[in-house]
């Protein structure tokens, strides 16, 4: 058997994209950099167009595969995702309240910071690629169609959605996966060339370190719990989702990382039917990493600006945050934009404080997203055991009455494309 070259593995290509992006950002001339940023704008627009179709194409047949108990499992998945999001926010709040009074003592030089996007380089041009419908609409449509498939006789709609799933996954295999490293290169090159990002990280360096440390603690805790529940080694489970973590680190979008997260879940022996609805759903509603980061930075901004913190009101803010940010992961930086209304309405942030929040959040946006995505893999492992092997209906019969070849969405081809292990 021919051994694949190291660069054929998606994780290696993503890490190369990150490293080369940072290195090239130090010396690339602006015109050349804008070429890559133009590509990134086009690629990001196409992702935005594809994501709702990907959700419908994956979630609908996956729910149909689960059979008549699908509605209950959707509710259980949503409850686990929301609980994880809220608990991560509470953990961050406890750490911030206990540590910030002494950690940030004497740090008050934040007035010069602004939104780093204001000074960022842009591409030469952009194209609008409006999605057929929004992410939330895609989720609701997938739920309705998927549950409906389980309630009616016949398999015409189910087979149609299976065909859509195969089409979407072929696009992922032939377009998205090969171009992801280039997109990630452009993202990190742009971040490096944007000097304001470095100012933000320098000013909030202590908070950044706390955020990164807590993110790792959260990830490890999620996989320890998942590993204990399913009776497997948490280290092995976590190792298998590293490609998804690295990809999310580069894309800053949970939704854009769905194809890789799906493959990683299957490497953890999660059945395709379960992964097909848990991963896209969790990518949209599970925001543990983003919530942790918003809590840490919002409390830091309040501490640095001398704004009093009402503990009870802030807990209410965390509970609302887990709901308000649903569907925000479709766009890089979308979580903080969805949270702006709550920051102003519940915490009393003015325009200056909101600008500080946007600046600090965007500076390490991808780390929160990577934490979200990695947690999605843990939820998939737990749900696979909760649902049980007998709950999945198995392959849909073909027109002749024989079982279809597979319910996996071009799993073999995607495996070669991602080489996730």
GROMACS .gro file of C-alpha atoms in nm, residues 162-311:
model
  150
  162UNK     CA    1  -3.018   1.169  -0.019
  163UNK     CA    2  -2.937   1.282  -0.375
  164UNK     CA    3  -2.910   1.642  -0.255
  165UNK     CA    4  -2.678   1.525   0.023
  166UNK     CA    5  -2.451   1.353  -0.231
  167UNK     CA    6  -2.444   1.665  -0.451
  168UNK     CA    7  -2.354   1.890  -0.159
  169UNK     CA    8  -2.081   1.656  -0.039
  170UNK     CA    9  -1.932   1.635  -0.388
  171UNK     CA   10  -1.908   2.016  -0.388
  172UNK     CA   11  -1.743   1.996  -0.049
  173UNK     CA   12  -1.501   1.729  -0.167
  174UNK     CA   13  -1.406   1.893  -0.497
  175UNK     CA   14  -1.418   2.265  -0.405
  176UNK     CA   15  -1.436   2.346  -0.034
  177UNK     CA   16  -1.183   2.103   0.113
  178UNK     CA   17  -0.905   2.164  -0.146
  179UNK     CA   18  -0.938   2.544  -0.121
  180UNK     CA   19  -0.970   2.568   0.258
  181UNK     CA   20  -0.591   2.590   0.318
  182UNK     CA   21  -0.566   2.878   0.068
  183UNK     CA   22  -0.853   3.057   0.241
  184UNK     CA   23  -0.687   3.004   0.580
  185UNK     CA   24  -0.357   3.135   0.440
  186UNK     CA   25  -0.531   3.455   0.332
  187UNK     CA   26  -0.708   3.491   0.668
  188UNK     CA   27  -0.386   3.477   0.871
  189UNK     CA   28  -0.191   3.685   0.623
  190UNK     CA   29  -0.454   3.958   0.658
  191UNK     CA   30  -0.452   3.934   1.037
  192UNK     CA   31  -0.073   3.968   1.042
  193UNK     CA   32  -0.074   4.270   0.811
  194UNK     CA   33  -0.344   4.438   1.022
  195UNK     CA   34  -0.135   4.602   1.296
  196UNK     CA   35  -0.439   4.688   1.506
  197UNK     CA   36  -0.484   4.320   1.590
  198UNK     CA   37  -0.141   4.314   1.753
  199UNK     CA   38  -0.231   4.622   1.957
  200UNK     CA   39  -0.546   4.455   2.085
  201UNK     CA   40  -0.366   4.133   2.179
  202UNK     CA   41  -0.089   4.328   2.350
  203UNK     CA   42  -0.328   4.542   2.553
  204UNK     CA   43  -0.544   4.249   2.657
  205UNK     CA   44  -0.262   3.993   2.670
  206UNK     CA   45  -0.354   3.873   3.019
  207UNK     CA   46  -0.718   3.825   2.920
  208UNK     CA   47  -0.613   3.647   2.601
  209UNK     CA   48  -0.403   3.402   2.804
  210UNK     CA   49  -0.694   3.340   3.042
  211UNK     CA   50  -0.928   3.284   2.745
  212UNK     CA   51  -0.694   3.038   2.574
  213UNK     CA   52  -0.629   2.850   2.898
  214UNK     CA   53  -0.999   2.823   2.983
  215UNK     CA   54  -1.076   2.713   2.626
  216UNK     CA   55  -0.835   2.422   2.661
  217UNK     CA   56  -0.977   2.335   3.004
  218UNK     CA   57  -1.329   2.338   2.857
  219UNK     CA   58  -1.233   2.114   2.564
  220UNK     CA   59  -1.058   1.862   2.788
  221UNK     CA   60  -1.352   1.860   3.031
  222UNK     CA   61  -1.600   1.798   2.748
  223UNK     CA   62  -1.405   1.499   2.619
  224UNK     CA   63  -1.341   1.358   2.964
  225UNK     CA   64  -1.717   1.363   3.028
  226UNK     CA   65  -1.792   1.219   2.681
  227UNK     CA   66  -1.520   0.954   2.717
  228UNK     CA   67  -1.646   0.843   3.058
  229UNK     CA   68  -2.004   0.827   2.933
  230UNK     CA   69  -1.926   0.616   2.625
  231UNK     CA   70  -1.647   0.416   2.790
  232UNK     CA   71  -1.369   0.529   2.557
  233UNK     CA   72  -1.032   0.699   2.591
  234UNK     CA   73  -1.089   1.079   2.588
  235UNK     CA   74  -0.740   1.139   2.448
  236UNK     CA   75  -0.818   0.924   2.141
  237UNK     CA   76  -1.152   1.097   2.089
  238UNK     CA   77  -0.987   1.437   2.115
  239UNK     CA   78  -0.702   1.343   1.880
  240UNK     CA   79  -0.951   1.249   1.610
  241UNK     CA   80  -1.111   1.596   1.609
  242UNK     CA   81  -0.785   1.792   1.578
  243UNK     CA   82  -0.839   1.850   1.201
  244UNK     CA   83  -1.173   2.018   1.280
  245UNK     CA   84  -1.009   2.232   1.551
  246UNK     CA   85  -0.734   2.343   1.313
  247UNK     CA   86  -0.979   2.412   1.030
  248UNK     CA   87  -1.204   2.623   1.255
  249UNK     CA   88  -0.895   2.807   1.374
  250UNK     CA   89  -0.840   2.915   1.016
  251UNK     CA   90  -1.197   2.977   0.899
  252UNK     CA   91  -1.341   3.136   1.218
  253UNK     CA   92  -1.673   2.979   1.118
  254UNK     CA   93  -1.832   2.672   1.276
  255UNK     CA   94  -2.065   2.633   0.979
  256UNK     CA   95  -1.781   2.646   0.727
  257UNK     CA   96  -1.605   2.369   0.922
  258UNK     CA   97  -1.907   2.133   0.916
  259UNK     CA   98  -1.766   1.899   0.645
  260UNK     CA   99  -1.444   1.843   0.839
  261UNK     CA  100  -1.626   1.807   1.173
  262UNK     CA  101  -1.851   1.544   1.016
  263UNK     CA  102  -1.554   1.340   0.903
  264UNK     CA  103  -1.388   1.369   1.244
  265UNK     CA  104  -1.708   1.251   1.413
  266UNK     CA  105  -1.713   0.945   1.189
  267UNK     CA  106  -1.353   0.873   1.285
  268UNK     CA  107  -1.482   0.860   1.643
  269UNK     CA  108  -1.727   0.590   1.528
  270UNK     CA  109  -2.030   0.816   1.528
  271UNK     CA  110  -2.278   0.679   1.274
  272UNK     CA  111  -2.327   0.900   0.965
  273UNK     CA  112  -2.700   0.933   1.034
  274UNK     CA  113  -2.630   1.066   1.385
  275UNK     CA  114  -2.338   1.285   1.280
  276UNK     CA  115  -2.543   1.418   0.989
  277UNK     CA  116  -2.792   1.588   1.217
  278UNK     CA  117  -2.590   1.646   1.536
  279UNK     CA  118  -2.291   1.822   1.374
  280UNK     CA  119  -2.480   2.078   1.158
  281UNK     CA  120  -2.726   2.142   1.441
  282UNK     CA  121  -2.450   2.187   1.700
  283UNK     CA  122  -2.253   2.410   1.463
  284UNK     CA  123  -2.548   2.647   1.471
  285UNK     CA  124  -2.659   2.633   1.836
  286UNK     CA  125  -2.355   2.518   2.038
  287UNK     CA  126  -2.148   2.825   2.122
  288UNK     CA  127  -1.956   2.728   2.434
  289UNK     CA  128  -1.625   2.873   2.315
  290UNK     CA  129  -1.778   3.196   2.183
  291UNK     CA  130  -1.977   3.247   2.503
  292UNK     CA  131  -1.669   3.186   2.716
  293UNK     CA  132  -1.477   3.446   2.517
  294UNK     CA  133  -1.754   3.707   2.519
  295UNK     CA  134  -1.795   3.670   2.896
  296UNK     CA  135  -1.421   3.701   2.963
  297UNK     CA  136  -1.376   4.006   2.741
  298UNK     CA  137  -1.697   4.185   2.839
  299UNK     CA  138  -1.610   4.154   3.209
  300UNK     CA  139  -1.257   4.270   3.127
  301UNK     CA  140  -1.390   4.578   2.947
  302UNK     CA  141  -1.623   4.652   3.242
  303UNK     CA  142  -1.336   4.607   3.489
  304UNK     CA  143  -1.096   4.825   3.290
  305UNK     CA  144  -1.353   5.103   3.239
  306UNK     CA  145  -1.473   5.092   3.600
  307UNK     CA  146  -1.827   4.977   3.516
  308UNK     CA  147  -1.996   4.802   3.812
  309UNK     CA  148  -2.094   4.437   3.756
  310UNK     CA  149  -2.427   4.309   3.890
  311UNK     CA  150  -2.375   3.933   3.934
   0.00000   0.00000   0.00000
